Amino acid sequence: DRSGSHTTKQVCKSWLIVEAIEPVSTSLLLGTGAAVLGKKLYHYFYETCDENWLNFNATGLKHDLSTKLYGQHVAAQVVLKAVTGFMNNENPKKPLVLSLHGWTGTGKNFVSQLIAENIYQKGMTSNFVHLFTATAHFPHEAHVDKYKTQLQEWVRGNVSICPRSMFIFDEMDKMHPGLIDSIKPYLDFYDNLNGVSYRKAIFIFLSNAGGEKIVEVALDFWKDGREREEIQLKDLETALSLSVFNNKNSGFWHTSLIDKNLVDYFVPFLPLEYKHVIQCGLAEMVSKGHAPDKEVVEAMARDLNYFPKEERVFSMQGCKVIPARLDFYV
Ligand SMILES: Nc1ncnc2c1ncn2[C@@H]1O[C@H](COP(=O)(O)OP(=O)(O)OP(=O)(O)O)[C@@H](O)[C@H]1O
């Protein structure tokens, strides 16, 4: 198109004139352009502690908890309420502290992952999400003093880089009480500690403590022929507090975390049943790129262990072994 090329030529010509007349402002313009582009690329590739990488998606969390998490109506409700309330509060008075309890393989790590995915664009791989496992990170009792210093430094350093940091402590019941005590100040209502404010951080503690008591409640409901969905938080709270507060061997509870009300929510996880194992199996098949096949998943689910031995109501390992087991059946 002639008029088009004419226009292009004209633009080039005027550009050359501008360049000839005002070389300084043109270079400035180009320089600024490069800086803006550089900044954009930086934010694109390098994870920063701002809305480019960090945005709470309340609808996403609600959707994930109701479609991806099976058999945990109580936990889903408490987690959604706790996280949404905290994230929507511009000026929280203390960090959010959640303590997740329940039988193995019932979704405690999985829920932490769902929370992370709906806050950080990179989910669990975000530089602002930190996962500690007691037996892996703090294995030797003799080194507790060294661990204390390292842990405090790690928490302090990371919160000063990003106030919206998340710390997950797995196997809380195997963690040395002194170590838990060392992070206690960060969970409290302080405005700031040595110039760092911890009020926007999230701490999640995971443990099996209280798991057996929760199972008892779920089993009683089952024996009475009542629906699992009828179980409410208040039915589990007593069971949880009995085992959690009175168990002198479970590490966590020696500390004043509870006395000082530093934990905002205790979240109970119910033991999973055969039908939930099936749901986990089907989801796992899809995530492995297979078409969901109920027969395959049922064959796998039948071969798992259930308890109590007679009634075979709850899966011994929850949904934990499914990814590995399924490979034998596909
Ligand atoms: N309730 C659930 N709904 C959906 N998937 C689940 C559920 N529970 C477990 N899973 C699946 O099983 C895997 C293992 O579960 P997860 O690690 O969350 O268990 P856990 O409760 O943390 O166990 P543990 O106490 O042994 O650490 C999860 O990654 C998830 O894929």
mmCIF file of C-alpha atoms and ligand atoms in Angstrom:
data_model
loop_
_atom_site.group_PDB
_atom_site.id
_atom_site.type_symbol
_atom_site.label_atom_id
_atom_site.label_comp_id
_atom_site.label_asym_id
_atom_site.label_seq_id
_atom_site.Cartn_x
_atom_site.Cartn_y
_atom_site.Cartn_z
ATOM 1 C CA ASP A 1 0.000 0.000 0.000
ATOM 2 C CA ARG A 2 1.627 3.199 -1.190
ATOM 3 C CA SER A 3 0.150 5.546 1.370
ATOM 4 C CA GLY A 4 1.279 3.152 4.087
ATOM 5 C CA SER A 5 4.895 3.066 2.941
ATOM 6 C CA HIS A 6 4.767 6.822 2.490
ATOM 7 C CA THR A 7 3.696 7.219 6.111
ATOM 8 C CA THR A 8 6.427 4.857 7.276
ATOM 9 C CA LYS A 9 9.019 6.778 5.323
ATOM 10 C CA GLN A 10 7.750 10.018 6.773
ATOM 11 C CA VAL A 11 7.966 8.649 10.308
ATOM 12 C CA CYS A 12 11.528 7.407 9.679
ATOM 13 C CA LYS A 13 12.459 10.727 8.227
ATOM 14 C CA SER A 14 11.038 12.708 11.132
ATOM 15 C CA TRP A 15 12.759 10.292 13.512
ATOM 16 C CA LEU A 16 16.084 10.976 11.776
ATOM 17 C CA ILE A 17 15.485 14.700 12.001
ATOM 18 C CA VAL A 18 14.665 14.449 15.695
ATOM 19 C CA GLU A 19 17.746 12.293 16.167
ATOM 20 C CA ALA A 20 19.879 14.860 14.363
ATOM 21 C CA ILE A 21 18.461 17.806 16.271
ATOM 22 C CA GLU A 22 18.119 16.308 19.719
ATOM 23 C CA PRO A 23 20.524 13.414 20.167
ATOM 24 C CA VAL A 24 20.518 13.786 23.941
ATOM 25 C CA SER A 25 16.767 13.567 24.500
ATOM 26 C CA THR A 26 16.526 10.683 22.019
ATOM 27 C CA SER A 27 19.147 8.698 23.896
ATOM 28 C CA LEU A 28 17.358 9.563 27.112
ATOM 29 C CA LEU A 29 14.130 8.298 25.605
ATOM 30 C CA LEU A 30 15.785 5.090 24.455
ATOM 31 C CA GLY A 31 17.492 4.730 27.814
ATOM 32 C CA THR A 32 14.214 5.146 29.693
ATOM 33 C CA GLY A 33 12.532 2.675 27.343
ATOM 34 C CA ALA A 34 15.265 0.132 27.994
ATOM 35 C CA ALA A 35 14.996 0.714 31.750
ATOM 36 C CA VAL A 36 11.207 0.212 31.701
ATOM 37 C CA LEU A 37 11.599 -2.924 29.599
ATOM 38 C CA GLY A 38 14.383 -4.131 31.887
ATOM 39 C CA LYS A 39 12.198 -3.591 34.945
ATOM 40 C CA LYS A 40 9.317 -5.433 33.295
ATOM 41 C CA LEU A 41 11.574 -8.349 32.378
ATOM 42 C CA TYR A 42 13.011 -8.356 35.891
ATOM 43 C CA HIS A 43 9.533 -8.605 37.402
ATOM 44 C CA TYR A 44 8.649 -11.238 34.835
ATOM 45 C CA PHE A 45 11.584 -13.545 35.510
ATOM 46 C CA TYR A 46 12.638 -12.732 39.041
ATOM 47 C CA GLU A 47 10.192 -13.440 41.852
ATOM 48 C CA THR A 48 9.542 -10.252 43.783
ATOM 49 C CA CYS A 49 7.559 -9.691 46.972
ATOM 50 C CA ASP A 50 4.785 -7.693 45.310
ATOM 51 C CA GLU A 51 1.546 -8.073 43.402
ATOM 52 C CA ASN A 52 3.397 -9.350 40.329
ATOM 53 C CA TRP A 53 4.035 -12.638 42.148
ATOM 54 C CA LEU A 54 1.873 -12.502 45.210
ATOM 55 C CA ASN A 55 -1.880 -12.186 45.066
ATOM 56 C CA PHE A 56 -4.469 -13.852 47.235
ATOM 57 C CA ASN A 57 -7.135 -15.632 45.215
ATOM 58 C CA ALA A 58 -10.038 -16.246 47.618
ATOM 59 C CA THR A 59 -12.258 -17.755 44.924
ATOM 60 C CA GLY A 60 -9.432 -20.041 43.834
ATOM 61 C CA LEU A 61 -8.862 -21.285 47.374
ATOM 62 C CA LYS A 62 -12.575 -21.898 47.883
ATOM 63 C CA HIS A 63 -12.762 -23.769 44.591
ATOM 64 C CA ASP A 64 -9.668 -25.874 45.320
ATOM 65 C CA LEU A 65 -10.810 -26.791 48.820
ATOM 66 C CA SER A 66 -14.224 -27.864 47.570
ATOM 67 C CA THR A 67 -13.102 -29.749 44.449
ATOM 68 C CA LYS A 68 -9.592 -31.092 45.122
ATOM 69 C CA LEU A 69 -9.697 -31.870 48.833
ATOM 70 C CA TYR A 70 -11.792 -34.963 49.624
ATOM 71 C CA GLY A 71 -13.592 -35.852 52.828
ATOM 72 C CA GLN A 72 -12.434 -32.869 54.852
ATOM 73 C CA HIS A 73 -15.502 -30.641 55.167
ATOM 74 C CA VAL A 74 -14.486 -29.355 58.627
ATOM 75 C CA ALA A 75 -10.866 -28.567 57.716
ATOM 76 C CA ALA A 76 -11.928 -26.956 54.424
ATOM 77 C CA GLN A 77 -14.339 -24.643 56.198
ATOM 78 C CA VAL A 78 -11.912 -23.589 58.943
ATOM 79 C CA VAL A 79 -8.997 -23.048 56.552
ATOM 80 C CA LEU A 80 -11.047 -20.987 54.123
ATOM 81 C CA LYS A 81 -12.395 -18.773 56.881
ATOM 82 C CA ALA A 82 -9.012 -18.343 58.566
ATOM 83 C CA VAL A 83 -6.959 -17.616 55.451
ATOM 84 C CA THR A 84 -9.537 -15.382 53.768
ATOM 85 C CA GLY A 85 -10.095 -13.340 56.923
ATOM 86 C CA PHE A 86 -6.382 -12.898 57.450
ATOM 87 C CA MET A 87 -5.479 -12.076 53.859
ATOM 88 C CA ASN A 88 -8.285 -9.545 53.524
ATOM 89 C CA ASN A 89 -7.171 -7.753 56.668
ATOM 90 C CA GLU A 90 -4.897 -4.875 55.677
ATOM 91 C CA ASN A 91 -3.616 -4.475 59.202
ATOM 92 C CA PRO A 92 -3.446 -7.808 61.061
ATOM 93 C CA LYS A 93 -2.416 -7.625 64.716
ATOM 94 C CA LYS A 94 -0.400 -10.830 64.592
ATOM 95 C CA PRO A 95 0.720 -13.402 62.019
ATOM 96 C CA LEU A 96 -1.714 -16.169 61.086
ATOM 97 C CA VAL A 97 -0.908 -19.374 62.972
ATOM 98 C CA LEU A 98 -2.672 -22.566 61.934
ATOM 99 C CA SER A 99 -2.150 -25.965 63.524
ATOM 100 C CA LEU A 100 -3.279 -28.860 61.326
ATOM 101 C CA HIS A 101 -3.908 -32.214 63.047
ATOM 102 C CA GLY A 102 -4.867 -35.647 61.871
ATOM 103 C CA TRP A 103 -4.105 -39.166 60.764
ATOM 104 C CA THR A 104 -1.389 -39.743 58.182
ATOM 105 C CA GLY A 105 -2.173 -39.101 54.509
ATOM 106 C CA THR A 106 -5.358 -37.136 55.135
ATOM 107 C CA GLY A 107 -4.309 -33.943 53.366
ATOM 108 C CA LYS A 108 -2.430 -31.704 55.811
ATOM 109 C CA ASN A 109 0.522 -31.085 53.496
ATOM 110 C CA PHE A 110 -1.861 -30.961 50.564
ATOM 111 C CA VAL A 111 -3.923 -28.168 52.160
ATOM 112 C CA SER A 112 -0.746 -26.180 52.876
ATOM 113 C CA GLN A 113 0.068 -26.569 49.190
ATOM 114 C CA LEU A 114 -3.407 -25.330 48.155
ATOM 115 C CA ILE A 115 -3.012 -22.283 50.414
ATOM 116 C CA ALA A 116 0.425 -21.542 48.933
ATOM 117 C CA GLU A 117 -0.861 -21.926 45.368
ATOM 118 C CA ASN A 118 -3.608 -19.388 45.988
ATOM 119 C CA ILE A 119 -1.280 -16.777 47.461
ATOM 120 C CA TYR A 120 2.013 -17.187 45.605
ATOM 121 C CA GLN A 121 2.137 -17.500 41.852
ATOM 122 C CA LYS A 122 4.883 -20.099 42.216
ATOM 123 C CA GLY A 123 3.032 -21.989 44.941
ATOM 124 C CA MET A 124 5.267 -24.248 46.997
ATOM 125 C CA THR A 125 8.272 -23.411 44.825
ATOM 126 C CA SER A 126 8.040 -19.735 45.766
ATOM 127 C CA ASN A 127 11.091 -18.266 47.469
ATOM 128 C CA PHE A 128 8.700 -16.915 50.088
ATOM 129 C CA VAL A 129 7.377 -20.327 51.126
ATOM 130 C CA HIS A 130 9.566 -22.294 53.551
ATOM 131 C CA LEU A 131 8.976 -25.908 54.501
ATOM 132 C CA PHE A 132 10.733 -27.470 57.482
ATOM 133 C CA THR A 133 10.482 -31.140 58.355
ATOM 134 C CA ALA A 134 11.537 -31.890 61.914
ATOM 135 C CA THR A 135 13.356 -35.168 61.219
ATOM 136 C CA ALA A 136 15.092 -33.864 58.098
ATOM 137 C CA HIS A 137 16.038 -30.332 59.128
ATOM 138 C CA PHE A 138 16.501 -30.706 62.889
ATOM 139 C CA PRO A 139 17.499 -34.347 63.349
ATOM 140 C CA HIS A 140 19.971 -34.214 66.244
ATOM 141 C CA GLU A 141 18.891 -33.233 69.717
ATOM 142 C CA ALA A 142 22.471 -32.358 70.589
ATOM 143 C CA HIS A 143 22.418 -29.564 68.009
ATOM 144 C CA VAL A 144 19.265 -27.856 69.230
ATOM 145 C CA ASP A 145 21.058 -24.653 70.169
ATOM 146 C CA LYS A 146 22.570 -24.361 66.702
ATOM 147 C CA TYR A 147 19.193 -25.100 65.078
ATOM 148 C CA LYS A 148 17.566 -22.427 67.229
ATOM 149 C CA THR A 149 19.923 -19.726 66.020
ATOM 150 C CA GLN A 150 19.657 -20.873 62.409
ATOM 151 C CA LEU A 151 15.873 -21.047 62.508
ATOM 152 C CA GLN A 152 15.509 -17.610 64.101
ATOM 153 C CA GLU A 153 17.915 -16.125 61.563
ATOM 154 C CA TRP A 154 16.068 -17.807 58.714
ATOM 155 C CA VAL A 155 12.662 -16.552 59.831
ATOM 156 C CA ARG A 156 13.918 -13.051 60.597
ATOM 157 C CA GLY A 157 15.926 -12.765 57.372
ATOM 158 C CA ASN A 158 13.101 -13.982 55.176
ATOM 159 C CA VAL A 159 10.366 -11.888 56.756
ATOM 160 C CA SER A 160 12.530 -8.791 56.373
ATOM 161 C CA ILE A 161 12.858 -9.619 52.647
ATOM 162 C CA CYS A 162 9.153 -10.421 52.301
ATOM 163 C CA PRO A 163 6.660 -9.718 55.109
ATOM 164 C CA ARG A 164 4.171 -12.001 53.374
ATOM 165 C CA SER A 165 6.280 -15.115 53.941
ATOM 166 C CA MET A 166 4.873 -18.528 54.749
ATOM 167 C CA PHE A 167 6.556 -21.062 57.056
ATOM 168 C CA ILE A 168 5.350 -24.645 57.211
ATOM 169 C CA PHE A 169 6.599 -26.915 59.999
ATOM 170 C CA ASP A 170 5.927 -30.575 59.290
ATOM 171 C CA GLU A 171 6.161 -33.308 61.960
ATOM 172 C CA MET A 172 5.580 -30.767 64.715
ATOM 173 C CA ASP A 173 5.151 -33.592 67.214
ATOM 174 C CA LYS A 174 8.748 -34.655 66.565
ATOM 175 C CA MET A 175 10.165 -31.176 66.964
ATOM 176 C CA HIS A 176 12.220 -30.304 70.031
ATOM 177 C CA PRO A 177 10.175 -28.109 72.422
ATOM 178 C CA GLY A 178 13.055 -25.650 72.755
ATOM 179 C CA LEU A 179 13.059 -25.144 69.022
ATOM 180 C CA ILE A 180 9.382 -24.326 68.974
ATOM 181 C CA ASP A 181 9.923 -21.943 71.865
ATOM 182 C CA SER A 182 12.561 -20.141 69.827
ATOM 183 C CA ILE A 183 10.046 -19.079 67.180
ATOM 184 C CA LYS A 184 7.388 -18.131 69.705
ATOM 185 C CA PRO A 185 8.156 -14.377 69.728
ATOM 186 C CA TYR A 186 7.449 -14.226 65.987
ATOM 187 C CA LEU A 187 3.946 -15.610 66.460
ATOM 188 C CA ASP A 188 2.958 -13.057 69.047
ATOM 189 C CA PHE A 189 1.228 -9.675 68.959
ATOM 190 C CA TYR A 190 4.402 -7.602 68.721
ATOM 191 C CA ASP A 191 4.378 -4.512 66.545
ATOM 192 C CA ASN A 192 7.896 -5.353 65.506
ATOM 193 C CA LEU A 193 10.969 -7.142 66.811
ATOM 194 C CA ASN A 194 14.267 -5.405 66.136
ATOM 195 C CA GLY A 195 12.717 -3.472 63.299
ATOM 196 C CA VAL A 196 11.013 -6.434 61.612
ATOM 197 C CA SER A 197 7.238 -6.885 61.665
ATOM 198 C CA TYR A 198 5.936 -10.455 61.469
ATOM 199 C CA ARG A 199 2.258 -9.547 61.319
ATOM 200 C CA LYS A 200 1.767 -10.438 57.673
ATOM 201 C CA ALA A 201 3.498 -13.814 57.853
ATOM 202 C CA ILE A 202 1.745 -17.183 57.928
ATOM 203 C CA PHE A 203 2.877 -20.098 60.106
ATOM 204 C CA ILE A 204 1.426 -23.557 59.545
ATOM 205 C CA PHE A 205 2.152 -26.439 61.944
ATOM 206 C CA LEU A 206 1.412 -29.994 60.852
ATOM 207 C CA SER A 207 1.202 -32.962 63.164
ATOM 208 C CA ASN A 208 -0.393 -36.356 63.762
ATOM 209 C CA ALA A 209 -1.091 -35.396 67.378
ATOM 210 C CA GLY A 210 -4.769 -35.742 68.126
ATOM 211 C CA GLY A 211 -5.200 -38.015 65.090
ATOM 212 C CA GLU A 212 -6.358 -40.998 67.127
ATOM 213 C CA LYS A 213 -8.926 -38.982 69.041
ATOM 214 C CA ILE A 214 -10.280 -37.572 65.789
ATOM 215 C CA VAL A 215 -10.552 -41.148 64.486
ATOM 216 C CA GLU A 216 -12.549 -42.118 67.597
ATOM 217 C CA VAL A 217 -15.066 -39.358 66.948
ATOM 218 C CA ALA A 218 -15.385 -40.282 63.273
ATOM 219 C CA LEU A 219 -15.800 -43.955 64.193
ATOM 220 C CA ASP A 220 -18.513 -43.148 66.736
ATOM 221 C CA PHE A 221 -20.457 -41.256 64.097
ATOM 222 C CA TRP A 222 -20.038 -44.166 61.690
ATOM 223 C CA LYS A 223 -21.167 -46.712 64.301
ATOM 224 C CA ASP A 224 -24.219 -44.592 65.101
ATOM 225 C CA GLY A 225 -25.092 -44.614 61.416
ATOM 226 C CA ARG A 226 -24.690 -40.861 61.175
ATOM 227 C CA GLU A 227 -23.391 -39.069 58.121
ATOM 228 C CA ARG A 228 -19.733 -38.062 58.188
ATOM 229 C CA GLU A 229 -20.789 -34.591 57.007
ATOM 230 C CA GLU A 230 -22.741 -34.182 60.251
ATOM 231 C CA ILE A 231 -19.454 -33.995 62.172
ATOM 232 C CA GLN A 232 -18.840 -30.426 63.251
ATOM 233 C CA LEU A 233 -15.807 -28.590 64.520
ATOM 234 C CA LYS A 234 -17.200 -28.584 68.064
ATOM 235 C CA ASP A 235 -17.427 -32.411 68.019
ATOM 236 C CA LEU A 236 -13.711 -32.588 67.321
ATOM 237 C CA GLU A 237 -12.493 -29.683 69.412
ATOM 238 C CA THR A 238 -12.899 -31.519 72.709
ATOM 239 C CA ALA A 239 -11.160 -34.584 71.303
ATOM 240 C CA LEU A 240 -8.343 -32.442 69.975
ATOM 241 C CA SER A 241 -7.803 -30.428 73.091
ATOM 242 C CA LEU A 242 -7.805 -33.554 75.280
ATOM 243 C CA SER A 243 -5.040 -35.224 73.329
ATOM 244 C CA VAL A 244 -3.149 -32.127 72.318
ATOM 245 C CA PHE A 245 -3.112 -30.244 75.599
ATOM 246 C CA ASN A 246 -2.699 -33.240 77.865
ATOM 247 C CA ASN A 247 -0.197 -35.270 75.939
ATOM 248 C CA LYS A 248 3.069 -34.703 77.715
ATOM 249 C CA ASN A 249 5.010 -36.557 75.041
ATOM 250 C CA SER A 250 4.009 -34.620 72.013
ATOM 251 C CA GLY A 251 6.669 -31.915 72.146
ATOM 252 C CA PHE A 252 4.643 -29.039 70.848
ATOM 253 C CA TRP A 253 2.425 -28.920 73.866
ATOM 254 C CA HIS A 254 5.155 -28.457 76.451
ATOM 255 C CA THR A 255 5.566 -25.023 75.150
ATOM 256 C CA SER A 256 3.589 -21.936 75.894
ATOM 257 C CA LEU A 257 2.293 -21.674 72.336
ATOM 258 C CA ILE A 258 -1.043 -22.840 73.589
ATOM 259 C CA ASP A 259 -0.989 -21.133 76.976
ATOM 260 C CA LYS A 260 -0.414 -17.837 75.264
ATOM 261 C CA ASN A 261 -3.079 -18.462 72.618
ATOM 262 C CA LEU A 262 -0.629 -18.017 69.805
ATOM 263 C CA VAL A 263 -2.328 -20.625 67.634
ATOM 264 C CA ASP A 264 -5.300 -19.002 65.928
ATOM 265 C CA TYR A 265 -6.951 -22.154 64.610
ATOM 266 C CA PHE A 266 -6.627 -25.865 65.360
ATOM 267 C CA VAL A 267 -7.700 -27.649 62.198
ATOM 268 C CA PRO A 268 -8.832 -31.284 62.482
ATOM 269 C CA PHE A 269 -8.421 -33.708 59.576
ATOM 270 C CA LEU A 270 -10.750 -36.714 59.480
ATOM 271 C CA PRO A 271 -9.494 -40.194 58.574
ATOM 272 C CA LEU A 272 -10.254 -41.039 54.934
ATOM 273 C CA GLU A 273 -12.648 -43.784 53.817
ATOM 274 C CA TYR A 274 -12.623 -46.131 50.832
ATOM 275 C CA LYS A 275 -14.713 -43.691 48.753
ATOM 276 C CA HIS A 276 -12.148 -40.920 49.304
ATOM 277 C CA VAL A 277 -9.331 -43.256 48.291
ATOM 278 C CA ILE A 278 -11.221 -43.811 45.045
ATOM 279 C CA GLN A 279 -11.525 -40.048 44.513
ATOM 280 C CA CYS A 280 -7.789 -39.583 45.209
ATOM 281 C CA GLY A 281 -6.973 -42.443 42.821
ATOM 282 C CA LEU A 282 -9.040 -41.001 39.977
ATOM 283 C CA ALA A 283 -7.479 -37.557 40.471
ATOM 284 C CA GLU A 284 -4.024 -39.134 40.517
ATOM 285 C CA MET A 285 -4.693 -40.969 37.224
ATOM 286 C CA VAL A 286 -5.677 -37.682 35.594
ATOM 287 C CA SER A 287 -2.620 -35.887 36.971
ATOM 288 C CA LYS A 288 -0.440 -38.686 35.558
ATOM 289 C CA GLY A 289 -1.970 -38.104 32.131
ATOM 290 C CA HIS A 290 -4.194 -41.234 32.041
ATOM 291 C CA ALA A 291 -7.899 -41.373 31.365
ATOM 292 C CA PRO A 292 -9.621 -41.930 34.737
ATOM 293 C CA ASP A 293 -10.463 -45.638 35.055
ATOM 294 C CA LYS A 294 -12.686 -46.629 37.978
ATOM 295 C CA GLU A 295 -11.899 -50.363 37.689
ATOM 296 C CA VAL A 296 -8.170 -49.766 37.953
ATOM 297 C CA VAL A 297 -8.592 -47.450 40.943
ATOM 298 C CA GLU A 298 -10.996 -49.839 42.680
ATOM 299 C CA ALA A 299 -8.524 -52.704 42.290
ATOM 300 C CA MET A 300 -5.854 -50.566 43.906
ATOM 301 C CA ALA A 301 -8.151 -49.290 46.671
ATOM 302 C CA ARG A 302 -9.268 -52.827 47.610
ATOM 303 C CA ASP A 303 -5.664 -53.883 48.198
ATOM 304 C CA LEU A 304 -4.948 -51.086 50.689
ATOM 305 C CA ASN A 305 -5.172 -51.574 54.451
ATOM 306 C CA TYR A 306 -8.156 -50.312 56.406
ATOM 307 C CA PHE A 307 -8.923 -50.070 60.106
ATOM 308 C CA PRO A 308 -10.424 -51.081 62.531
ATOM 309 C CA LYS A 309 -9.538 -54.571 61.285
ATOM 310 C CA GLU A 310 -13.085 -55.926 61.478
ATOM 311 C CA GLU A 311 -15.015 -53.015 60.016
ATOM 312 C CA ARG A 312 -12.359 -51.749 57.534
ATOM 313 C CA VAL A 313 -13.734 -48.203 57.604
ATOM 314 C CA PHE A 314 -10.683 -45.936 57.357
ATOM 315 C CA SER A 315 -7.669 -46.110 55.113
ATOM 316 C CA MET A 316 -4.526 -46.824 57.113
ATOM 317 C CA GLN A 317 -2.357 -44.525 55.002
ATOM 318 C CA GLY A 318 -5.080 -42.167 53.859
ATOM 319 C CA CYS A 319 -4.343 -41.168 50.282
ATOM 320 C CA LYS A 320 -0.610 -41.068 50.824
ATOM 321 C CA VAL A 321 0.609 -44.183 49.030
ATOM 322 C CA ILE A 322 -1.657 -43.800 46.021
ATOM 323 C CA PRO A 323 0.806 -42.180 43.583
ATOM 324 C CA ALA A 324 3.254 -45.060 44.086
ATOM 325 C CA ARG A 325 0.639 -47.862 44.252
ATOM 326 C CA LEU A 326 -1.293 -46.798 41.213
ATOM 327 C CA ASP A 327 1.682 -47.509 38.936
ATOM 328 C CA PHE A 328 1.242 -51.238 39.581
ATOM 329 C CA TYR A 329 -2.371 -51.202 38.468
ATOM 330 C CA VAL A 330 -2.357 -48.908 35.433
HETATM 331 N N1 LIG B 1 -8.181 -35.300 51.706
HETATM 332 C C1 LIG B 1 -7.479 -35.401 50.570
HETATM 333 N N2 LIG B 1 -8.009 -35.000 49.403
HETATM 334 C C2 LIG B 1 -7.321 -35.105 48.256
HETATM 335 N N3 LIG B 1 -6.071 -35.612 48.160
HETATM 336 C C3 LIG B 1 -5.495 -36.027 49.295
HETATM 337 C C4 LIG B 1 -6.155 -35.932 50.557
HETATM 338 N N4 LIG B 1 -5.341 -36.410 51.494
HETATM 339 C C5 LIG B 1 -4.215 -36.769 50.885
HETATM 340 N N5 LIG B 1 -4.306 -36.546 49.562
HETATM 341 C C6 LIG B 1 -3.276 -36.872 48.551
HETATM 342 O O1 LIG B 1 -2.261 -37.649 49.182
HETATM 343 C C7 LIG B 1 -1.028 -36.961 49.184
HETATM 344 C C8 LIG B 1 -0.377 -37.116 50.547
HETATM 345 O O2 LIG B 1 -1.141 -36.442 51.522
HETATM 346 P P1 LIG B 1 -0.531 -35.382 52.546
HETATM 347 O O3 LIG B 1 0.953 -35.365 52.401
HETATM 348 O O4 LIG B 1 -1.239 -34.092 52.402
HETATM 349 O O5 LIG B 1 -0.909 -36.074 53.905
HETATM 350 P P2 LIG B 1 -0.569 -35.595 55.382
HETATM 351 O O6 LIG B 1 -1.883 -35.503 56.090
HETATM 352 O O7 LIG B 1 0.267 -34.388 55.346
HETATM 353 O O8 LIG B 1 0.224 -36.871 55.913
HETATM 354 P P3 LIG B 1 1.370 -37.011 57.042
HETATM 355 O O9 LIG B 1 0.725 -36.775 58.375
HETATM 356 O O10 LIG B 1 1.819 -38.432 56.923
HETATM 357 O O11 LIG B 1 2.448 -36.028 56.713
HETATM 358 C C9 LIG B 1 -1.350 -35.524 48.834
HETATM 359 O O12 LIG B 1 -0.327 -34.910 48.126
HETATM 360 C C10 LIG B 1 -2.595 -35.647 47.990
HETATM 361 O O13 LIG B 1 -2.239 -35.916 46.656
#
